[in-house]
PDB file of C-alpha atoms in Angstrom:
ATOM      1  CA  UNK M 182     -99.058 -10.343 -10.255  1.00  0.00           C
ATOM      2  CA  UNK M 183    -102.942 -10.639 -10.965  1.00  0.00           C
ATOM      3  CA  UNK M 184    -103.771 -10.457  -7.949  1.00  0.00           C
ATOM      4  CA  UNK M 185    -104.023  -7.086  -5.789  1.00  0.00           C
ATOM      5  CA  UNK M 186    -104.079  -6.545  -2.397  1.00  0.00           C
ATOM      6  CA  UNK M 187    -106.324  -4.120  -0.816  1.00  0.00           C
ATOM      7  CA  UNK M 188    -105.332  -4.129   2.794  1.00  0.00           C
ATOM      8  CA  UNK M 189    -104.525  -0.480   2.937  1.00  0.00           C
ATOM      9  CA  UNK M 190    -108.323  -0.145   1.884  1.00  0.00           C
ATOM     10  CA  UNK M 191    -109.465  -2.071   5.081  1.00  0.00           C
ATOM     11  CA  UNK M 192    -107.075  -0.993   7.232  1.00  0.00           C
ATOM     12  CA  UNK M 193    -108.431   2.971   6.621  1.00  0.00           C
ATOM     13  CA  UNK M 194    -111.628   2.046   7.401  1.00  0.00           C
ATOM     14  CA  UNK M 195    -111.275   0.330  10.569  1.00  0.00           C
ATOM     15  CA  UNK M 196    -108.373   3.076  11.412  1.00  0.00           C
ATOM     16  CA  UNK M 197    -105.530   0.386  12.433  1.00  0.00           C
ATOM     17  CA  UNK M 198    -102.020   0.946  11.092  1.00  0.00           C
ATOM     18  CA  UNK M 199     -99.595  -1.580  10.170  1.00  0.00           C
ATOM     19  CA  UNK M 200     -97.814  -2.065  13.472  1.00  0.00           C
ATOM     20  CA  UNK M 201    -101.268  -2.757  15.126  1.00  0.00           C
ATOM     21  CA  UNK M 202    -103.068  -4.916  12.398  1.00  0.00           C
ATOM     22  CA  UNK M 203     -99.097  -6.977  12.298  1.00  0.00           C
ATOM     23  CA  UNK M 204     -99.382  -7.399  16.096  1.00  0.00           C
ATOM     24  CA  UNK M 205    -102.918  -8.843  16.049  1.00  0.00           C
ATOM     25  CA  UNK M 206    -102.901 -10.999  13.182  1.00  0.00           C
ATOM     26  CA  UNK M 207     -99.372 -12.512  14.348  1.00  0.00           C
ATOM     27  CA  UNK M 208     -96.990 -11.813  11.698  1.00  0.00           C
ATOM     28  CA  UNK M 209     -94.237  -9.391  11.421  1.00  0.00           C
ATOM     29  CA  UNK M 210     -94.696  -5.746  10.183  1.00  0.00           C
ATOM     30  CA  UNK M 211     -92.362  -6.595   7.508  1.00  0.00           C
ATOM     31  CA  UNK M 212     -94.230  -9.332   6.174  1.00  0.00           C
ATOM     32  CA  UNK M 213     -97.318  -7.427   6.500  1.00  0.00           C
ATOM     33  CA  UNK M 214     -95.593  -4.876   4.515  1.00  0.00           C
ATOM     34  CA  UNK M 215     -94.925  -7.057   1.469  1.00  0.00           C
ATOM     35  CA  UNK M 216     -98.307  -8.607   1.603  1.00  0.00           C
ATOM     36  CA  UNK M 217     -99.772  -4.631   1.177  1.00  0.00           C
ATOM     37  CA  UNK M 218     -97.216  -3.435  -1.444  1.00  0.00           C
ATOM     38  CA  UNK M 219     -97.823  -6.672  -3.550  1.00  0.00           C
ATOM     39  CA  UNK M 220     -94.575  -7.958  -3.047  1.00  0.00           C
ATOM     40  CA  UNK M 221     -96.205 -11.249  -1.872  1.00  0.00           C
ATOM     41  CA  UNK M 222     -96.502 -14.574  -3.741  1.00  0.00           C
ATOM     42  CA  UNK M 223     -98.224 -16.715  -1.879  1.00  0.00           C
ATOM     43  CA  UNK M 224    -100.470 -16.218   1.675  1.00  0.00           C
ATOM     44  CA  UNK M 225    -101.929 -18.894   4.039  1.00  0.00           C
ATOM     45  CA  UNK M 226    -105.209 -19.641   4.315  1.00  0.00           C
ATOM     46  CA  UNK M 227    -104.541 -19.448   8.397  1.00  0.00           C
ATOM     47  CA  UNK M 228    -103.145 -15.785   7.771  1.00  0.00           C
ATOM     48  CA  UNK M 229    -105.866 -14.834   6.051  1.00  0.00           C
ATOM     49  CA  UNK M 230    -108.424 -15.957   8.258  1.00  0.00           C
ATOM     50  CA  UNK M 231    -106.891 -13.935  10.759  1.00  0.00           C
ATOM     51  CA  UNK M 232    -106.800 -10.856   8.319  1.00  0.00           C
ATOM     52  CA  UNK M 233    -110.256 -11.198   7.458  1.00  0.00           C
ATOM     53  CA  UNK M 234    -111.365 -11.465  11.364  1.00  0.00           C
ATOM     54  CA  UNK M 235    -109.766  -8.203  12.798  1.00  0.00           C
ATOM     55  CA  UNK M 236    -110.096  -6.357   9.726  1.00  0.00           C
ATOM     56  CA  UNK M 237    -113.939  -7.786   9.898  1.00  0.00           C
ATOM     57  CA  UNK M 238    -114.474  -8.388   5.936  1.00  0.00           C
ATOM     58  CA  UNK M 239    -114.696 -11.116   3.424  1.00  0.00           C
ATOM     59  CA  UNK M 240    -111.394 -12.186   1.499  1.00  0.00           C
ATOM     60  CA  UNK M 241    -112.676 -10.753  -1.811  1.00  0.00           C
ATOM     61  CA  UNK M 242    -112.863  -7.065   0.318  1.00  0.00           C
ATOM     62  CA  UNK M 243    -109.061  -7.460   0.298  1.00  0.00           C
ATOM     63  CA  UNK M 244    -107.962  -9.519  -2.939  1.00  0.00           C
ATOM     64  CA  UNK M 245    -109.122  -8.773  -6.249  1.00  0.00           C
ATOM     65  CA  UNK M 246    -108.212 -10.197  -9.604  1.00  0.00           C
ATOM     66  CA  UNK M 247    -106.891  -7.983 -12.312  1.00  0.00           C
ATOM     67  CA  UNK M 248    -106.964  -9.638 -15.620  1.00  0.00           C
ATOM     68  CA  UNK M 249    -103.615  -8.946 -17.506  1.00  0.00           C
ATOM     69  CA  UNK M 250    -104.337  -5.961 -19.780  1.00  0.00           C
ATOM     70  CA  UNK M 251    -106.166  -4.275 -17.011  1.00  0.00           C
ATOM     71  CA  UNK M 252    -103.021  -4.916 -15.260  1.00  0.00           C
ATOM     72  CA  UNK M 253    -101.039  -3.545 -17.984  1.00  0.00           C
ATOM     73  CA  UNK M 254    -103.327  -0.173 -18.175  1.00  0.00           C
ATOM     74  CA  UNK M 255    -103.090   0.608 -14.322  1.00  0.00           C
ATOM     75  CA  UNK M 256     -99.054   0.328 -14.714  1.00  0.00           C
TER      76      UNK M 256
ATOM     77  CA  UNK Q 106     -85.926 -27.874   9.836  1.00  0.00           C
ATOM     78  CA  UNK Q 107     -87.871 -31.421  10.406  1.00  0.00           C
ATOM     79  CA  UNK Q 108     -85.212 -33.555   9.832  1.00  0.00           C
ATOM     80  CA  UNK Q 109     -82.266 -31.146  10.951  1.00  0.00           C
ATOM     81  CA  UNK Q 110     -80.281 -33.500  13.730  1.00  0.00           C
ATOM     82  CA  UNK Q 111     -80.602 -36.054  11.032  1.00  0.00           C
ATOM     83  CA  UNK Q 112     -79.513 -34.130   8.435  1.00  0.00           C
ATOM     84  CA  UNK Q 113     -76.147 -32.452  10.271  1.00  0.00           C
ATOM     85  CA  UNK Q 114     -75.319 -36.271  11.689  1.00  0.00           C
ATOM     86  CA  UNK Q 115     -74.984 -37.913   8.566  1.00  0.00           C
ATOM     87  CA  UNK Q 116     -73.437 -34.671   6.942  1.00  0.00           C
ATOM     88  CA  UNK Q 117     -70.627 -34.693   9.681  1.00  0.00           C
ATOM     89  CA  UNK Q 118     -70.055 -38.552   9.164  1.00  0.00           C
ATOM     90  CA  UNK Q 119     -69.942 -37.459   5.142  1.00  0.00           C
ATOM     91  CA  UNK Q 120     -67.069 -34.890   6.093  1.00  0.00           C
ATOM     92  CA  UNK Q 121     -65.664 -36.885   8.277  1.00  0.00           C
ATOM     93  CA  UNK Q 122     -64.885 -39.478   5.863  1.00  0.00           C
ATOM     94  CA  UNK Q 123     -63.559 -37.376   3.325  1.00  0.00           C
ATOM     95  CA  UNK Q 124     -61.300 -36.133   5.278  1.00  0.00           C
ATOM     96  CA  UNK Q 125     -60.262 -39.079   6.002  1.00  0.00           C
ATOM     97  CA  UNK Q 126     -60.016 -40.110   2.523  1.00  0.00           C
ATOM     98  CA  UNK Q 127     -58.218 -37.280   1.542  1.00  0.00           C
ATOM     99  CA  UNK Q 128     -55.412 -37.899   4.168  1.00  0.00           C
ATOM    100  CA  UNK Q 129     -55.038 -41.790   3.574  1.00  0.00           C
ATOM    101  CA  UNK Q 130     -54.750 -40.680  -0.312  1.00  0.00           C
ATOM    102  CA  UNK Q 131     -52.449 -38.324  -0.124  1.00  0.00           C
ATOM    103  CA  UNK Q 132     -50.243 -39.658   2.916  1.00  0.00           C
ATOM    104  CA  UNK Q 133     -50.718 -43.409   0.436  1.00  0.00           C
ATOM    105  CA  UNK Q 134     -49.411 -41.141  -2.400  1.00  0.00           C
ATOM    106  CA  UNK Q 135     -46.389 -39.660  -0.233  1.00  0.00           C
ATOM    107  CA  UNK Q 136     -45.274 -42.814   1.544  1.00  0.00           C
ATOM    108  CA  UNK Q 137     -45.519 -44.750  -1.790  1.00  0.00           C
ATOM    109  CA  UNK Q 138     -42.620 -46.576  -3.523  1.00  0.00           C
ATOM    110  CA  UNK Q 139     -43.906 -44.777  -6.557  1.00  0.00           C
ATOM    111  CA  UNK Q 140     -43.233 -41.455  -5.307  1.00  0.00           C
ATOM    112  CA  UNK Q 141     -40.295 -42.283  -3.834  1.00  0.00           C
ATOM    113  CA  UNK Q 142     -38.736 -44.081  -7.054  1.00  0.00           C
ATOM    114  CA  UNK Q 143     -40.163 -40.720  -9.238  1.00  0.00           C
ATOM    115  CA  UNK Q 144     -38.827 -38.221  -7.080  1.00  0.00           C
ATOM    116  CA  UNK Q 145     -35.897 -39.365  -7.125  1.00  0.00           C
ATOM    117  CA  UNK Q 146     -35.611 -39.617 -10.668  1.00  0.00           C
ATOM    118  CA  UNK Q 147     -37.046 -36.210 -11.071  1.00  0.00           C
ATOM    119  CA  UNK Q 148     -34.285 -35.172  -8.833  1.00  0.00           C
ATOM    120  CA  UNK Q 149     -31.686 -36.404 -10.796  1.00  0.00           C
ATOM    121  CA  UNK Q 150     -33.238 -35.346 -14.013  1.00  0.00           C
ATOM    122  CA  UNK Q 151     -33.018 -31.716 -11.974  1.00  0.00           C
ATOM    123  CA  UNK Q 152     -29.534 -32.019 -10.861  1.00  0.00           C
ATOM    124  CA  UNK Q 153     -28.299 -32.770 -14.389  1.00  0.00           C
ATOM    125  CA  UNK Q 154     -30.062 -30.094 -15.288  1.00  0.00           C
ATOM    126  CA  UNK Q 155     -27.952 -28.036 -13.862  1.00  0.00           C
ATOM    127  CA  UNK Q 156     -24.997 -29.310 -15.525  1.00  0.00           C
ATOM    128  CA  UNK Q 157     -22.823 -27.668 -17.655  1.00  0.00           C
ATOM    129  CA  UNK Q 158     -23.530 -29.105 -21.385  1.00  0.00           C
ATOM    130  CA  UNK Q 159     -26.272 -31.207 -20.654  1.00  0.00           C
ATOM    131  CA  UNK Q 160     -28.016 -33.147 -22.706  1.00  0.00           C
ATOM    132  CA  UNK Q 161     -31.780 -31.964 -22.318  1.00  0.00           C
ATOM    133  CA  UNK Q 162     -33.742 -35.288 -20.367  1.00  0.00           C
ATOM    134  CA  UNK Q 163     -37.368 -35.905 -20.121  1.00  0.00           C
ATOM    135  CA  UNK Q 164     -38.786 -38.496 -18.449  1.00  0.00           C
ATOM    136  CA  UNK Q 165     -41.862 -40.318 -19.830  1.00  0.00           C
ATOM    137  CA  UNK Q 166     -44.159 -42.415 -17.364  1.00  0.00           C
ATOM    138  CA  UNK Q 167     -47.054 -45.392 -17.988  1.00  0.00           C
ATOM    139  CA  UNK Q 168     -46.594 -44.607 -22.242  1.00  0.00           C
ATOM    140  CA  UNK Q 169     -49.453 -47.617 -23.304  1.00  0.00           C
ATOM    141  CA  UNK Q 170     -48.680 -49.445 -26.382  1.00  0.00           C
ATOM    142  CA  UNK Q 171     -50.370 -51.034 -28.485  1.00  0.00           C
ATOM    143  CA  UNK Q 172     -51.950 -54.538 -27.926  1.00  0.00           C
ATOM    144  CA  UNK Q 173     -51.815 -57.219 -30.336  1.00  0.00           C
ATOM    145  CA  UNK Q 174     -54.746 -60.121 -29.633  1.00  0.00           C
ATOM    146  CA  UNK Q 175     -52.587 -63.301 -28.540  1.00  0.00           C
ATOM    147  CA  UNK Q 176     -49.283 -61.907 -28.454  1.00  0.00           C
ATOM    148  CA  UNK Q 177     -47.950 -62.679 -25.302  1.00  0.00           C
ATOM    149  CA  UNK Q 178     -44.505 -63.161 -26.334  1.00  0.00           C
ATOM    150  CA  UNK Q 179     -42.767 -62.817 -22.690  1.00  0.00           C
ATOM    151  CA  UNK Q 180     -43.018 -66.356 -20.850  1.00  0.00           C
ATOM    152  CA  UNK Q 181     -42.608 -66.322 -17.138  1.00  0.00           C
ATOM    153  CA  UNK Q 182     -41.139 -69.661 -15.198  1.00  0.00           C
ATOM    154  CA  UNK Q 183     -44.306 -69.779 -12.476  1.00  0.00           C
ATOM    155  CA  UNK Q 184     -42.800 -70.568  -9.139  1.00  0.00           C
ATOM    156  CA  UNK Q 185     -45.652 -71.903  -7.353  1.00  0.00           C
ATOM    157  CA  UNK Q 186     -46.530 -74.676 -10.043  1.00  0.00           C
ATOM    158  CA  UNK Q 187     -44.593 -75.745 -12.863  1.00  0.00           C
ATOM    159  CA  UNK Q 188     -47.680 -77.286 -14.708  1.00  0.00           C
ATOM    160  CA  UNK Q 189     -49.036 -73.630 -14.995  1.00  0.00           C
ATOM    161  CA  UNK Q 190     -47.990 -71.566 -17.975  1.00  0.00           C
ATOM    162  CA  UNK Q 191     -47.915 -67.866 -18.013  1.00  0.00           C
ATOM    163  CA  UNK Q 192     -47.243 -65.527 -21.191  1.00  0.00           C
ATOM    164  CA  UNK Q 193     -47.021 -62.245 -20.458  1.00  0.00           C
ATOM    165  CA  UNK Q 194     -47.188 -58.978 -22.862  1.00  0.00           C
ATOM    166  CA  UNK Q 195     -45.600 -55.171 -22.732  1.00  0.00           C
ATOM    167  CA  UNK Q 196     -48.273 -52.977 -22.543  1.00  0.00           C
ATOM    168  CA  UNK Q 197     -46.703 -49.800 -21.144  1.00  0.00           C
ATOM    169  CA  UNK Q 198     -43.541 -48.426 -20.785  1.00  0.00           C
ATOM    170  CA  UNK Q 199     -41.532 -45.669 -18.540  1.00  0.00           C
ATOM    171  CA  UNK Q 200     -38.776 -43.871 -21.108  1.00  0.00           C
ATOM    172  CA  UNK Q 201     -35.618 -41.707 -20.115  1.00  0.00           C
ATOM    173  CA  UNK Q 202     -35.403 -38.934 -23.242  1.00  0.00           C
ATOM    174  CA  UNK Q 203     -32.268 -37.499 -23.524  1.00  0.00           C
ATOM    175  CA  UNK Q 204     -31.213 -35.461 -26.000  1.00  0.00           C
ATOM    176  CA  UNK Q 205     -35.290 -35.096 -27.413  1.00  0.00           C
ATOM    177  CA  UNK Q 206     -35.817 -31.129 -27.771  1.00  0.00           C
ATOM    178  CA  UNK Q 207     -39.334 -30.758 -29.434  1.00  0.00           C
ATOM    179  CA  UNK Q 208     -40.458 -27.548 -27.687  1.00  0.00           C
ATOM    180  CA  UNK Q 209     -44.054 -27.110 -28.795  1.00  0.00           C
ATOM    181  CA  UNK Q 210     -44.802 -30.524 -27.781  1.00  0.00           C
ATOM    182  CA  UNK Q 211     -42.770 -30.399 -24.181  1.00  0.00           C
ATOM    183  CA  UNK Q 212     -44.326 -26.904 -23.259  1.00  0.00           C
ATOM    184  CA  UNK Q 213     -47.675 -27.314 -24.577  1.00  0.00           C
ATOM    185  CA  UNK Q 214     -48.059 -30.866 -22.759  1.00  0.00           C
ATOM    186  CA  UNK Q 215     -46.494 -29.755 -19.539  1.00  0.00           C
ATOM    187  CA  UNK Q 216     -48.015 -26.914 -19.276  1.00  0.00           C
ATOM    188  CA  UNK Q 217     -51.687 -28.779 -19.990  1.00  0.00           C
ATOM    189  CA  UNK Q 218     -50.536 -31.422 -17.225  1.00  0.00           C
ATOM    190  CA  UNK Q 219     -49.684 -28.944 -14.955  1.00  0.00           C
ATOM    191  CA  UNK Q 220     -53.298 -26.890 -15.205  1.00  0.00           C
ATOM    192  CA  UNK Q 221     -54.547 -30.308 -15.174  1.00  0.00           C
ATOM    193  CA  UNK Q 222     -52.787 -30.916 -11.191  1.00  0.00           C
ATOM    194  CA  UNK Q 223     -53.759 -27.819 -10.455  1.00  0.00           C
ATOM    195  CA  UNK Q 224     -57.547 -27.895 -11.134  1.00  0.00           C
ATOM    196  CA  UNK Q 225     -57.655 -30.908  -9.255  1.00  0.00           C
ATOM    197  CA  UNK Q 226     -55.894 -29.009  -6.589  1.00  0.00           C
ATOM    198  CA  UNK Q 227     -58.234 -26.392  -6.667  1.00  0.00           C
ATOM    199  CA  UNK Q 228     -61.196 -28.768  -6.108  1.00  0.00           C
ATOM    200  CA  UNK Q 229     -59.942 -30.887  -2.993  1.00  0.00           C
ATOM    201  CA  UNK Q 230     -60.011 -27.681  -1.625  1.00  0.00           C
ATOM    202  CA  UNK Q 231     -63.504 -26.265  -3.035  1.00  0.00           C
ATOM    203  CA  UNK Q 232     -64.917 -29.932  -2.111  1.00  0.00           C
ATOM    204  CA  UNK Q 233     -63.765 -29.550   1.618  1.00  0.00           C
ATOM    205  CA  UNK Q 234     -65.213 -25.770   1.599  1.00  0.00           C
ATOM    206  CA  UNK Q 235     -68.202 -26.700  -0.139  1.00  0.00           C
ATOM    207  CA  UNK Q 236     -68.884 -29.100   2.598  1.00  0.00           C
ATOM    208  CA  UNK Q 237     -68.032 -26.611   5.289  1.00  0.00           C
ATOM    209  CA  UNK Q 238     -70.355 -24.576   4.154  1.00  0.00           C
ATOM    210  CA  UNK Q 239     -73.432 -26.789   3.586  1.00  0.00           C
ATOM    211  CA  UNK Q 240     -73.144 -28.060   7.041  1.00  0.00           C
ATOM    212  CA  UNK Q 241     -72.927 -24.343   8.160  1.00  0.00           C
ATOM    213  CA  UNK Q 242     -76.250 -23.344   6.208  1.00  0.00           C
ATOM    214  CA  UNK Q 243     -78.106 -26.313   7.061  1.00  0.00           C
ATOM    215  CA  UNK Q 244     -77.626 -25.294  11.021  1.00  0.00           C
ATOM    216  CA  UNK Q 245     -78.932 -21.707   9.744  1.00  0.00           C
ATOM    217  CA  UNK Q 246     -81.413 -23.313   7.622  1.00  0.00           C
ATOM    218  CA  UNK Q 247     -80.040 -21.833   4.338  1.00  0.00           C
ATOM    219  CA  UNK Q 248     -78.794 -24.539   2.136  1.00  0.00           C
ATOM    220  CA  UNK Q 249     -80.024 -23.333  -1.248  1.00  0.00           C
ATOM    221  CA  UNK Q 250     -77.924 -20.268  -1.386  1.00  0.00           C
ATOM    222  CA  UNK Q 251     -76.599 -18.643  -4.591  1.00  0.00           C
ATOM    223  CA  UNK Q 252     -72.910 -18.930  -2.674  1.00  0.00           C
ATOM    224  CA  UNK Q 253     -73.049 -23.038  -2.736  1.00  0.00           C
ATOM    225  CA  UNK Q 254     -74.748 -23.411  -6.159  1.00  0.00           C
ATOM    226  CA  UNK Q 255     -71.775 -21.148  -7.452  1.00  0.00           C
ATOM    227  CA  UNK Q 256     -69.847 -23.637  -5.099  1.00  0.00           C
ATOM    228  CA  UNK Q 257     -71.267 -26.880  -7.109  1.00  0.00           C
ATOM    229  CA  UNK Q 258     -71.089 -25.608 -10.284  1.00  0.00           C
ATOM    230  CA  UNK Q 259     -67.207 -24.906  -9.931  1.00  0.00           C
ATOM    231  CA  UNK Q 260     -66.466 -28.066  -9.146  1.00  0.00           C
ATOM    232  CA  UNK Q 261     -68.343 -29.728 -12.008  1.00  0.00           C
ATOM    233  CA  UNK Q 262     -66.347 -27.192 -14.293  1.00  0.00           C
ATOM    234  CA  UNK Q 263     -63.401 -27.754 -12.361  1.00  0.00           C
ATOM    235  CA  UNK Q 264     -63.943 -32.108 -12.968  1.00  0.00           C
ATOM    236  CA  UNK Q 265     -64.638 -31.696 -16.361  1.00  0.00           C
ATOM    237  CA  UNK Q 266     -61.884 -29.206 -17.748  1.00  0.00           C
ATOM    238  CA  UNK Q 267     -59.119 -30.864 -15.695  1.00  0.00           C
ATOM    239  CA  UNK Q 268     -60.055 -34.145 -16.977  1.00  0.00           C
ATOM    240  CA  UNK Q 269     -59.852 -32.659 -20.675  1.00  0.00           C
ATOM    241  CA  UNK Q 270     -56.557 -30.612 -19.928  1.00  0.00           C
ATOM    242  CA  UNK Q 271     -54.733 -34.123 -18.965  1.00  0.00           C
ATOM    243  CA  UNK Q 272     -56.141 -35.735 -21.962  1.00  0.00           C
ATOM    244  CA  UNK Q 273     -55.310 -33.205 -24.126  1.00  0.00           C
ATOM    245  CA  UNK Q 274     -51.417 -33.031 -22.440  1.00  0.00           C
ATOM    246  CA  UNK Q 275     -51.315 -37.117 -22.549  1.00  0.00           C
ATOM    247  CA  UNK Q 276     -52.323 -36.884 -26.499  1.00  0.00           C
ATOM    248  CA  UNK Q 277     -49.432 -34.394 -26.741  1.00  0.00           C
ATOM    249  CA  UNK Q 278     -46.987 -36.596 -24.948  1.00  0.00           C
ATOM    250  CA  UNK Q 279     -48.077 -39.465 -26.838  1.00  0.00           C
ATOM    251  CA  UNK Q 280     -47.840 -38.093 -30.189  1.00  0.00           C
ATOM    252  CA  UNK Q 281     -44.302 -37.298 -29.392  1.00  0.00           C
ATOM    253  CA  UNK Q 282     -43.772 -40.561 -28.451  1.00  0.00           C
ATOM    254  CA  UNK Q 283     -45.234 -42.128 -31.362  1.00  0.00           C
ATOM    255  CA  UNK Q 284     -42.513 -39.997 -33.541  1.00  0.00           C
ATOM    256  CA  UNK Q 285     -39.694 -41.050 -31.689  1.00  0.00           C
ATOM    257  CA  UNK Q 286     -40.405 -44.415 -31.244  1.00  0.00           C
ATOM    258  CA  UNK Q 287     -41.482 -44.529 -35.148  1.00  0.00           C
ATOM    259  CA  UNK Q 288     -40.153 -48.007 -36.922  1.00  0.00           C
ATOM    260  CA  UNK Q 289     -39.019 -49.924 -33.268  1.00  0.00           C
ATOM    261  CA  UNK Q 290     -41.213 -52.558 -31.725  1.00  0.00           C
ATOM    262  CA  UNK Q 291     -42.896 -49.838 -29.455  1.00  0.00           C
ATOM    263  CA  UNK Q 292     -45.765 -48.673 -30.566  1.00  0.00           C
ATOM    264  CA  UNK Q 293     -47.268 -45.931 -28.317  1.00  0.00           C
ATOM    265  CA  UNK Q 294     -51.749 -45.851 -28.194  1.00  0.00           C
ATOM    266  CA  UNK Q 295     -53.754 -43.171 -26.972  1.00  0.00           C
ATOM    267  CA  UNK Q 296     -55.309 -44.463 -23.435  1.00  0.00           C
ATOM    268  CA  UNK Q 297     -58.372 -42.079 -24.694  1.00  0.00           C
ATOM    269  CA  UNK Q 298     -60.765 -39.178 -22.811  1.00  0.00           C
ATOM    270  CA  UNK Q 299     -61.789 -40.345 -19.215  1.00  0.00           C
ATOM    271  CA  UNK Q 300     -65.682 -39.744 -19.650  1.00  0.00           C
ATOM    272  CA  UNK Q 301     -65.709 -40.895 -16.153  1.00  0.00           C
ATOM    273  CA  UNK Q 302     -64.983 -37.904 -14.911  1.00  0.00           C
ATOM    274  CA  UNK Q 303     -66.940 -35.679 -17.398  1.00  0.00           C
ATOM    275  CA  UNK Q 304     -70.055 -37.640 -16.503  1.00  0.00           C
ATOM    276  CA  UNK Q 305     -69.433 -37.433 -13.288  1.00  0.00           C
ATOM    277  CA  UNK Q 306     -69.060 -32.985 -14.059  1.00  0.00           C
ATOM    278  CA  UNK Q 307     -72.346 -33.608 -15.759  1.00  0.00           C
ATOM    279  CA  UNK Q 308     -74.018 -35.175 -12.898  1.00  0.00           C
ATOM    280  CA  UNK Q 309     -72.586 -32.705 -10.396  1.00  0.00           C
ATOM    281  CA  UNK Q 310     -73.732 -29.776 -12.566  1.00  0.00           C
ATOM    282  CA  UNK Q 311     -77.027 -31.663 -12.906  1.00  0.00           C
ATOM    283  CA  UNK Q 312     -77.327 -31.469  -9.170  1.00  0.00           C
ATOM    284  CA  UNK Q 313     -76.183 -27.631  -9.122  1.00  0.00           C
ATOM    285  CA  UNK Q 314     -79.501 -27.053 -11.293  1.00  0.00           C
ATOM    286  CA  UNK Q 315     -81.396 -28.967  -8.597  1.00  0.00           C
ATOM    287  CA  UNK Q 316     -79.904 -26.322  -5.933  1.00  0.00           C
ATOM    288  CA  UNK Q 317     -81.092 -23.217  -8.504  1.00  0.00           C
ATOM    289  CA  UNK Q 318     -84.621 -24.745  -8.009  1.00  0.00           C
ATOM    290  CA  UNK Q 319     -84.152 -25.657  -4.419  1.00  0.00           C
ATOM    291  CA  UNK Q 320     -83.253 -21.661  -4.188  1.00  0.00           C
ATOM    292  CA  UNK Q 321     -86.225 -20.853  -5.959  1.00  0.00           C
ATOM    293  CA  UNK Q 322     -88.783 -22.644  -3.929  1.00  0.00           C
ATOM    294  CA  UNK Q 323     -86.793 -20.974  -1.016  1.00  0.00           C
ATOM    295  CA  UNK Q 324     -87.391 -17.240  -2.331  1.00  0.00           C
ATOM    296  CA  UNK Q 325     -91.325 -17.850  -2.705  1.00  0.00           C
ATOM    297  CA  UNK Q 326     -91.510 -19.752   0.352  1.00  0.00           C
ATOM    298  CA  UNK Q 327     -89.362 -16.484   1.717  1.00  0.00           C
ATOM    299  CA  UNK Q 328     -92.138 -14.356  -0.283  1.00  0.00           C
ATOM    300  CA  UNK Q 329     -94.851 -16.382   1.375  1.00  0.00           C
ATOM    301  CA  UNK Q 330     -97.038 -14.563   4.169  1.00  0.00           C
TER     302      UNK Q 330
END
């Protein structure tokens, strides 16, 4: 996928785990878990608005866009 | 599921009248004249069978012959009004065989028939699981499972080779036919490939692909946070 996920970033900063950050922004820990592993193919804006407000940062802090060779090199 | 109630209502009607279907047909089939009038000639075929020195019989049903344009030699005497004139024509016969022994013919055809029966069989009872089970996933919400497209796409294979094993059994049984009726007035005709049913395979198979895509749309919704 182009698209990484940074979450893990985020969530180090503020010092919330995975339970905690799942429990505030409403969604399961398993979901949460696919969304930070890049299993994910889709999100809602709605979940990540809520992301974005307890993690307090902008959507690009937590998605980035990896052109395809880049994405190539890093695997 | 927005329209779920809906959904499972008319499903259960659906069910419901195949059911129903299925046990007028075959109760229609058992209580029939027909059946009654071929099983026991089957019966007796069986019973002389077992005879000592028998002559080897085979019974031949609904053998179509050929049509000629405007010969309807037969007249029939019409009852109701004797201004009306009716000409009738032969166009299919039942035959009694006895003595015929042509064993790559016999086997081959029988043996086609009987795979024939049998995949039709085999998808009465798919058809009434299939249904079973898309009424069961659409109360869990999981219609577009890899179990039911599996499901579909049996049954359109099941349609379309049963319809070709039959056909391919009939041309058999009416190639023999044609040899041992050669140089009398009956001349047996191929009644030709039922594409009915093999469009109707096509379509169902069609409808299996629009399940795969169903199921896809279902795994990224799935993968959706």
């Amino acid at each position: 996928m182009a698209i990484r996920v940074n979450i893990d970033v985020m969530m180090a900063r503020r010092k919330m785990s995975l339970n905690e950050l799942a429990e505030k922004v409403d969604i399961t820990p398993a979901n949460l878990s696919i969304l930070k592993t890049g299993k994910a193919k889709a999100i809602r804006f709605s979940t990540l608005e809520a992301v974005c407000r307890i993690l307090e940062c902008q959507p690009g802090d937590i998605l980035e866009y990896l052109p395809e060779k880049e994405e190539d090199k890093e695997q | 599921m927005k329209h779920k109630s809906g959904i499972l209502l008319r499903l259960n009607i659906y069910y419901g009248i195949f059911l129903a279907i299925l046990f007028i047909a075959v109760a229609d089939i058992f209580f029939s004249r027909e059946f009654k009038v071929g099983f026991q000639e089957g019966f007796q075929v069986g019973l002389e069978a077992c005879q000592p020195n028998h002559l080897k019989t085979e019974l031949h049903l609904k053998i179509p012959l050929e049509r000629k344009a405007g010969k309807y030699q037969i007249p029939v005497n019409c009852q109701v009004d004797s201004n009306i004139l009716i000409s009738t024509r032969i166009t299919e016969i039942d035959a009694m065989i006895k003595g015929a022994y042509s064993p790559l013919y016999s086997t081959l055809k029988d043996l086609l028939q009987t795979l024939g029966v049998l995949c039709y069989l085999i998808i009465v009872i798919i058809l009434t699981l299939i249904l079973s089970s898309i009424r069961k996933s659409i109360k869990k919400g999981n219609i577009f499972s890899r179990n039911n497209i599996k499901l579909i796409r049996t049954i359109a294979i099941l349609i379309i080779s049963s319809s070709l094993l039959i056909t391919l059994g009939r041309y058999l049984e009416i190639q023999q036919m044609t040899q041992l009726l050669a140089g009398t007035e009956w001349k047996p005709v191929w009644d030709g490939i039922n594409y009915k049913e093999i469009i109707l395979g096509l379509i169902i198979l069609i409808i299996g692909e629009i399940f795969v895509f169903g199921y896809d749309l279902k795994e990224e919704q799935k993968l959706t946070i």
